[in-house]
PDB file of C-alpha atoms in Angstrom:
ATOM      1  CA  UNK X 200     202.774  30.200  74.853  1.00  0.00           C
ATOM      2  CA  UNK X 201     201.404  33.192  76.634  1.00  0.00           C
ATOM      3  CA  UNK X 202     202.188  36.578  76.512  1.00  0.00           C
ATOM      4  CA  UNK X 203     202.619  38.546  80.465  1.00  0.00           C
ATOM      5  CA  UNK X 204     202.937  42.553  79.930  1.00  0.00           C
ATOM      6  CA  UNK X 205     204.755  44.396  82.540  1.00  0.00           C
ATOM      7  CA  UNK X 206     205.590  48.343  83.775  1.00  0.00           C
ATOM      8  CA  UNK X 207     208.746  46.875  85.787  1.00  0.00           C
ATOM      9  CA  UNK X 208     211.285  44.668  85.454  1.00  0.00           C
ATOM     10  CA  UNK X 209     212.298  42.818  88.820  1.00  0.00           C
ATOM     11  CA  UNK X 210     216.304  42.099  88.837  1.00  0.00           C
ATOM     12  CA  UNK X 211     215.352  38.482  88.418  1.00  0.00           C
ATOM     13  CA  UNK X 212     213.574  39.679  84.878  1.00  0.00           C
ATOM     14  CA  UNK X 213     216.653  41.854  83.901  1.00  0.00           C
ATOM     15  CA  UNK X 214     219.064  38.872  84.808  1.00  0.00           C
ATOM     16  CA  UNK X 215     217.104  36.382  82.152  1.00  0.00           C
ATOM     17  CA  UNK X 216     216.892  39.577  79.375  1.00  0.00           C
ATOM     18  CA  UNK X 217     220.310  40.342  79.482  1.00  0.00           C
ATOM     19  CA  UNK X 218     221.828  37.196  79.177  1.00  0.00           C
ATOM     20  CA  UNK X 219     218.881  36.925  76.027  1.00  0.00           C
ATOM     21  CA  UNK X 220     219.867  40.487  74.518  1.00  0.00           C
ATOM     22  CA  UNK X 221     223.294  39.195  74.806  1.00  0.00           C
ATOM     23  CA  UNK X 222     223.051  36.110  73.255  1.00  0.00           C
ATOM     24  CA  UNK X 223     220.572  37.020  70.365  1.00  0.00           C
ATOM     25  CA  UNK X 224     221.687  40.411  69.210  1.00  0.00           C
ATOM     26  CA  UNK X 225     225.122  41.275  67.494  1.00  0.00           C
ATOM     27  CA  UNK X 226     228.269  41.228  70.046  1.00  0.00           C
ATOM     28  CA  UNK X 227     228.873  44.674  69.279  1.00  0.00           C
ATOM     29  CA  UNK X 228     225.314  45.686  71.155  1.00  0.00           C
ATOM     30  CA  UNK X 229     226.146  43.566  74.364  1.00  0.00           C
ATOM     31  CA  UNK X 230     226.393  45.032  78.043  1.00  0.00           C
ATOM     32  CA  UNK X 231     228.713  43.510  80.362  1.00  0.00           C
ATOM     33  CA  UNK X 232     226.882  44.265  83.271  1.00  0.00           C
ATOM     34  CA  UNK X 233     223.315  44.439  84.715  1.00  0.00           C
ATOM     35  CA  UNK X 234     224.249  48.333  85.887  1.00  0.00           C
ATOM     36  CA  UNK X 235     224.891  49.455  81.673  1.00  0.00           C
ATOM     37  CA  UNK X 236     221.787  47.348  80.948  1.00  0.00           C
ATOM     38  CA  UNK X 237     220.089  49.403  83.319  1.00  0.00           C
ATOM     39  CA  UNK X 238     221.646  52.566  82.298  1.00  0.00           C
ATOM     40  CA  UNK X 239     220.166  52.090  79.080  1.00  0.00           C
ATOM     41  CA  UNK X 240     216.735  50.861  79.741  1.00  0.00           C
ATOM     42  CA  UNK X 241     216.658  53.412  82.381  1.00  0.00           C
ATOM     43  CA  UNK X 242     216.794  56.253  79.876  1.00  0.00           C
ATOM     44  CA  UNK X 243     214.007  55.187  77.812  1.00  0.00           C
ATOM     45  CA  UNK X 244     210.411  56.323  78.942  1.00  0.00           C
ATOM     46  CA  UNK X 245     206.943  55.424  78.949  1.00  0.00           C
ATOM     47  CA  UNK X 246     208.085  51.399  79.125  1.00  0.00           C
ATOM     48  CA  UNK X 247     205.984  48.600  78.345  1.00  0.00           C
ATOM     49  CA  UNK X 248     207.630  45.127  78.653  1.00  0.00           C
ATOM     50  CA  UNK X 249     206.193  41.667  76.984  1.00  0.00           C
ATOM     51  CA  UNK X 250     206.903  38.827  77.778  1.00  0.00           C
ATOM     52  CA  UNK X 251     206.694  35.203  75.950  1.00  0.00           C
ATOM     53  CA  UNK X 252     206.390  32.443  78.444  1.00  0.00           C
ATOM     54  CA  UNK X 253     206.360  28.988  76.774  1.00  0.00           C
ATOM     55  CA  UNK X 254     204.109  25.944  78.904  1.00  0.00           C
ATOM     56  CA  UNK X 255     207.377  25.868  81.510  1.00  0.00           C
ATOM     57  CA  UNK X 256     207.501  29.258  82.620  1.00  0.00           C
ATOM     58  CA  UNK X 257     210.411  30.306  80.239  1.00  0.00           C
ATOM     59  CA  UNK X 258     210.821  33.423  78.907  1.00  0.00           C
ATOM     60  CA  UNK X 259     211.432  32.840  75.041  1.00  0.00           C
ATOM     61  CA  UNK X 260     210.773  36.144  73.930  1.00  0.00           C
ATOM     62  CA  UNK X 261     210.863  39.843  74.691  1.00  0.00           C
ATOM     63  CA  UNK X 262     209.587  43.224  73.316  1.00  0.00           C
ATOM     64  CA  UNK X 263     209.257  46.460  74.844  1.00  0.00           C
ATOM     65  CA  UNK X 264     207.525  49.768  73.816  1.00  0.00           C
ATOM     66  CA  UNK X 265     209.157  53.018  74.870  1.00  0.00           C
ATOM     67  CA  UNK X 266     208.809  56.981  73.744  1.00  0.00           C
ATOM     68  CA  UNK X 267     211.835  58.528  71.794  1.00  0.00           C
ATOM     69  CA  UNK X 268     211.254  62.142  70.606  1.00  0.00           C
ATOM     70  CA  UNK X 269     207.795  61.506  70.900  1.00  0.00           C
ATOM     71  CA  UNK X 270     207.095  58.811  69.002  1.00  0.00           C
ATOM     72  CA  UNK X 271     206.156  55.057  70.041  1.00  0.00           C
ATOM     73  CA  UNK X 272     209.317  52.366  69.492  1.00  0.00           C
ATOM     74  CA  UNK X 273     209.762  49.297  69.859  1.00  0.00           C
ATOM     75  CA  UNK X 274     212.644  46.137  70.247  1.00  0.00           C
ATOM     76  CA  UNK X 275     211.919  42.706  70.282  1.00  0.00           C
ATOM     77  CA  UNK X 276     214.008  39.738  71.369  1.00  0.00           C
ATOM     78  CA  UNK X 277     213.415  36.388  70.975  1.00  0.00           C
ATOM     79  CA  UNK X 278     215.244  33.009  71.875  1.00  0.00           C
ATOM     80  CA  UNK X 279     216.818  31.260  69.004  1.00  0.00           C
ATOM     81  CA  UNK X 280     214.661  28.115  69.890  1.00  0.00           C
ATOM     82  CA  UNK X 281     211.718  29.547  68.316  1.00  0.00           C
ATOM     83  CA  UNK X 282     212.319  31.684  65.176  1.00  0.00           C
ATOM     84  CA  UNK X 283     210.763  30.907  62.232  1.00  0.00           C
ATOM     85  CA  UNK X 284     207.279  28.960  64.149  1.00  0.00           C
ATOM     86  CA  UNK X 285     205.288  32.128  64.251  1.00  0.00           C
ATOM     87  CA  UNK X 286     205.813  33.760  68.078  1.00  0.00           C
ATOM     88  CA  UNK X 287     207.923  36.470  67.001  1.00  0.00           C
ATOM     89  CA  UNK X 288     204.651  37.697  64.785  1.00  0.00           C
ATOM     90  CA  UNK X 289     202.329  36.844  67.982  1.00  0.00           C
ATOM     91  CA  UNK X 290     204.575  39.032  70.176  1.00  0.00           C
ATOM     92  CA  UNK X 291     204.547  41.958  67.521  1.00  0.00           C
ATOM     93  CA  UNK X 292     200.703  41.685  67.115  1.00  0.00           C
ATOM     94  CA  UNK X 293     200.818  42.336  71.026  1.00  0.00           C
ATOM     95  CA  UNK X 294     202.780  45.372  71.001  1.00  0.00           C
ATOM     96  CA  UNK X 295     200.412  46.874  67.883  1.00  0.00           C
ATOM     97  CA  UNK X 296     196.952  45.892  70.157  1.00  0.00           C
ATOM     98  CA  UNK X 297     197.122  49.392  72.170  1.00  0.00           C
ATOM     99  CA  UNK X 298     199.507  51.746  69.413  1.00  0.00           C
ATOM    100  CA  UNK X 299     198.875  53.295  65.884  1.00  0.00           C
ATOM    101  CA  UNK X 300     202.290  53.727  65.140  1.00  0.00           C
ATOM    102  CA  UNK X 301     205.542  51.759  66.020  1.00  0.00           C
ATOM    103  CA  UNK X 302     209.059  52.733  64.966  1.00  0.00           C
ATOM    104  CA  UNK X 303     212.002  50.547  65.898  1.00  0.00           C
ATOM    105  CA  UNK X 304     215.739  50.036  63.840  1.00  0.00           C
ATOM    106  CA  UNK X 305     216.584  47.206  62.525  1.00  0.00           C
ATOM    107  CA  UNK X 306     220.129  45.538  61.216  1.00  0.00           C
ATOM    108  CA  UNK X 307     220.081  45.860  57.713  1.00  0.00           C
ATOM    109  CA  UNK X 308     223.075  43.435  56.728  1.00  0.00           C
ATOM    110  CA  UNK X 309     224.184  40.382  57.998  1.00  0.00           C
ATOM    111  CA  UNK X 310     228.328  41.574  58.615  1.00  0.00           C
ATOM    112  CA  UNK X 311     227.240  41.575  62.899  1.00  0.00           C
ATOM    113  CA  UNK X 312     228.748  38.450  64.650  1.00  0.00           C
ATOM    114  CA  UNK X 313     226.935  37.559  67.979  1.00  0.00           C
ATOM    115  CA  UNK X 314     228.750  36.416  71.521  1.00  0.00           C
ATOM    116  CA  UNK X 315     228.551  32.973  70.437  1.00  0.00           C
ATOM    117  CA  UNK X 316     230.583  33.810  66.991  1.00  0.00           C
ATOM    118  CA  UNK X 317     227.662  33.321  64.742  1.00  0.00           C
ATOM    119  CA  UNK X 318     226.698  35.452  62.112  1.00  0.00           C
ATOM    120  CA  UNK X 319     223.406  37.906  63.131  1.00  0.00           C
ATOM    121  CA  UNK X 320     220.581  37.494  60.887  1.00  0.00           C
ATOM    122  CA  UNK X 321     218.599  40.429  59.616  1.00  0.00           C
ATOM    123  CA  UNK X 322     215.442  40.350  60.815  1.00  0.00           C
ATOM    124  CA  UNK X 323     214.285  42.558  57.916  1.00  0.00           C
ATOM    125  CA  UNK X 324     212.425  40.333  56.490  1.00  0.00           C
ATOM    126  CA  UNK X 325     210.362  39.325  59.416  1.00  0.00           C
ATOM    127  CA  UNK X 326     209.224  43.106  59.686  1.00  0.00           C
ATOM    128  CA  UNK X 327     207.892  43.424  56.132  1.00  0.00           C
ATOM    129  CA  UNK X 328     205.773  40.292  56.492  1.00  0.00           C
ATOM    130  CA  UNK X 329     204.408  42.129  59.672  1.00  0.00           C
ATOM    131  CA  UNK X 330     203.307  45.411  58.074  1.00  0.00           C
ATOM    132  CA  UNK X 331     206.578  47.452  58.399  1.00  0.00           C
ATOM    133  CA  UNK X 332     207.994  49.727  55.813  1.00  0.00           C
ATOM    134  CA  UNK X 333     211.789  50.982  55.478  1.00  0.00           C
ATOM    135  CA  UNK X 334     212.185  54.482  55.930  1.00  0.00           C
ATOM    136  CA  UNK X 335     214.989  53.687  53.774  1.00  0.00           C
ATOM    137  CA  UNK X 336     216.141  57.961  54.115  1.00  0.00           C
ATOM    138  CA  UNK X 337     216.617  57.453  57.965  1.00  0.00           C
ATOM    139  CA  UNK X 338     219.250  55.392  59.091  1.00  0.00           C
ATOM    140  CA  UNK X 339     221.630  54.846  61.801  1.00  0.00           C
ATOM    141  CA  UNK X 340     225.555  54.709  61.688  1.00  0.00           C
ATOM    142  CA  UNK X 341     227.567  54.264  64.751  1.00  0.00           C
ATOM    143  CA  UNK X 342     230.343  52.182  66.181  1.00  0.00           C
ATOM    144  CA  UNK X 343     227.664  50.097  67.863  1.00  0.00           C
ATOM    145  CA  UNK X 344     225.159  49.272  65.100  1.00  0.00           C
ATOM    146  CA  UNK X 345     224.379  50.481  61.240  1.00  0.00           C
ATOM    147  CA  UNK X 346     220.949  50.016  60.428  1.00  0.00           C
ATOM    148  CA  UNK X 347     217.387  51.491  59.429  1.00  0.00           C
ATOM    149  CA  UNK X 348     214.352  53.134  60.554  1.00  0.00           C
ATOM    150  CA  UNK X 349     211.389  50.755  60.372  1.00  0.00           C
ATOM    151  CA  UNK X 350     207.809  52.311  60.911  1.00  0.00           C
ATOM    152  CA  UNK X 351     204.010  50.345  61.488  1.00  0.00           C
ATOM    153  CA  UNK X 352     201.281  52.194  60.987  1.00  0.00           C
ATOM    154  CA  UNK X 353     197.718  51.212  62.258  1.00  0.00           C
ATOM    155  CA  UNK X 354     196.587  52.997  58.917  1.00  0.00           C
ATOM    156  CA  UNK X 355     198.742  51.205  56.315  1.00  0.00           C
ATOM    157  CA  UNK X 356     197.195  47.940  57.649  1.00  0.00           C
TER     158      UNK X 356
END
């Protein structure tokens, strides 16, 4: 596995990490359509992309820095394939190399269904092993997702 970082995304890239968003995050946060995927990375600014490429050239995994109300944030994606073996922590380690703070949200509950009709998975507890804490007073409530503020700081290490 190797990790490629990237300022743009070619439509090639965008192709692969929709179909990805859309098949690893709750149905309720899917875009039908490369132009709303675009809409919404478009708004975000200051973007970083990483990529996980396994030995064949696949991407298995994506994150992405941006800055929201000035503040660093974060998402991270990665293929079903490989949770649980360790890349999802190798991929966040990347993202904390050049930043002192990260904030991202995170699905707090497992009531989300994805595409495929499976239940989502909190990833929860995969932040707290990586140094997150819950800013347990900030949350989000919408009809897309419910969920809470996570925050990494390089000083709480």
């Amino acid at each position: 596995m190797k990790i490629i970082k990237k300022d743009f995304l070619s439509l090639q890239d965008k192709e692969f990490l929709l179909e990805l968003w859309n098949n690893e995050y709750p149905e309720k946060l899917n875009y039908q359509t490369i132009n709303e995927f675009d809409v919404y990375l478009d708004a975000l600014t200051k973007k970083q992309h990483y990529f996980l490429i396994n030995d064949e050239g696949k991407i298995q995994g994506w994150a992405f820095t941006f800055l929201r109300d000035n503040e660093d944030w974060f998402a991270i994606i990665l293929d079903k394939e490989i949770h649980g073996k360790g890349k999802g922590s190798l991929l966040m380690n990347e993202l904390k190399k050049n930043k002192e703070n990260l904030n991202g949200w995170v699905i707090d509950h497992e009531n989300d269904v994805k595409q495929n009709k499976e239940l989502y998975k909190s990833p929860l507890l995969f932040y707290i092993k990586n140094g997150f804490t819950i800013c347990a007073e900030t949350r989000i409530e919408n009809q897309k997702m419910s969920g809470v503020k996570i925050n990494w700081n390089i000083k709480n290490k």
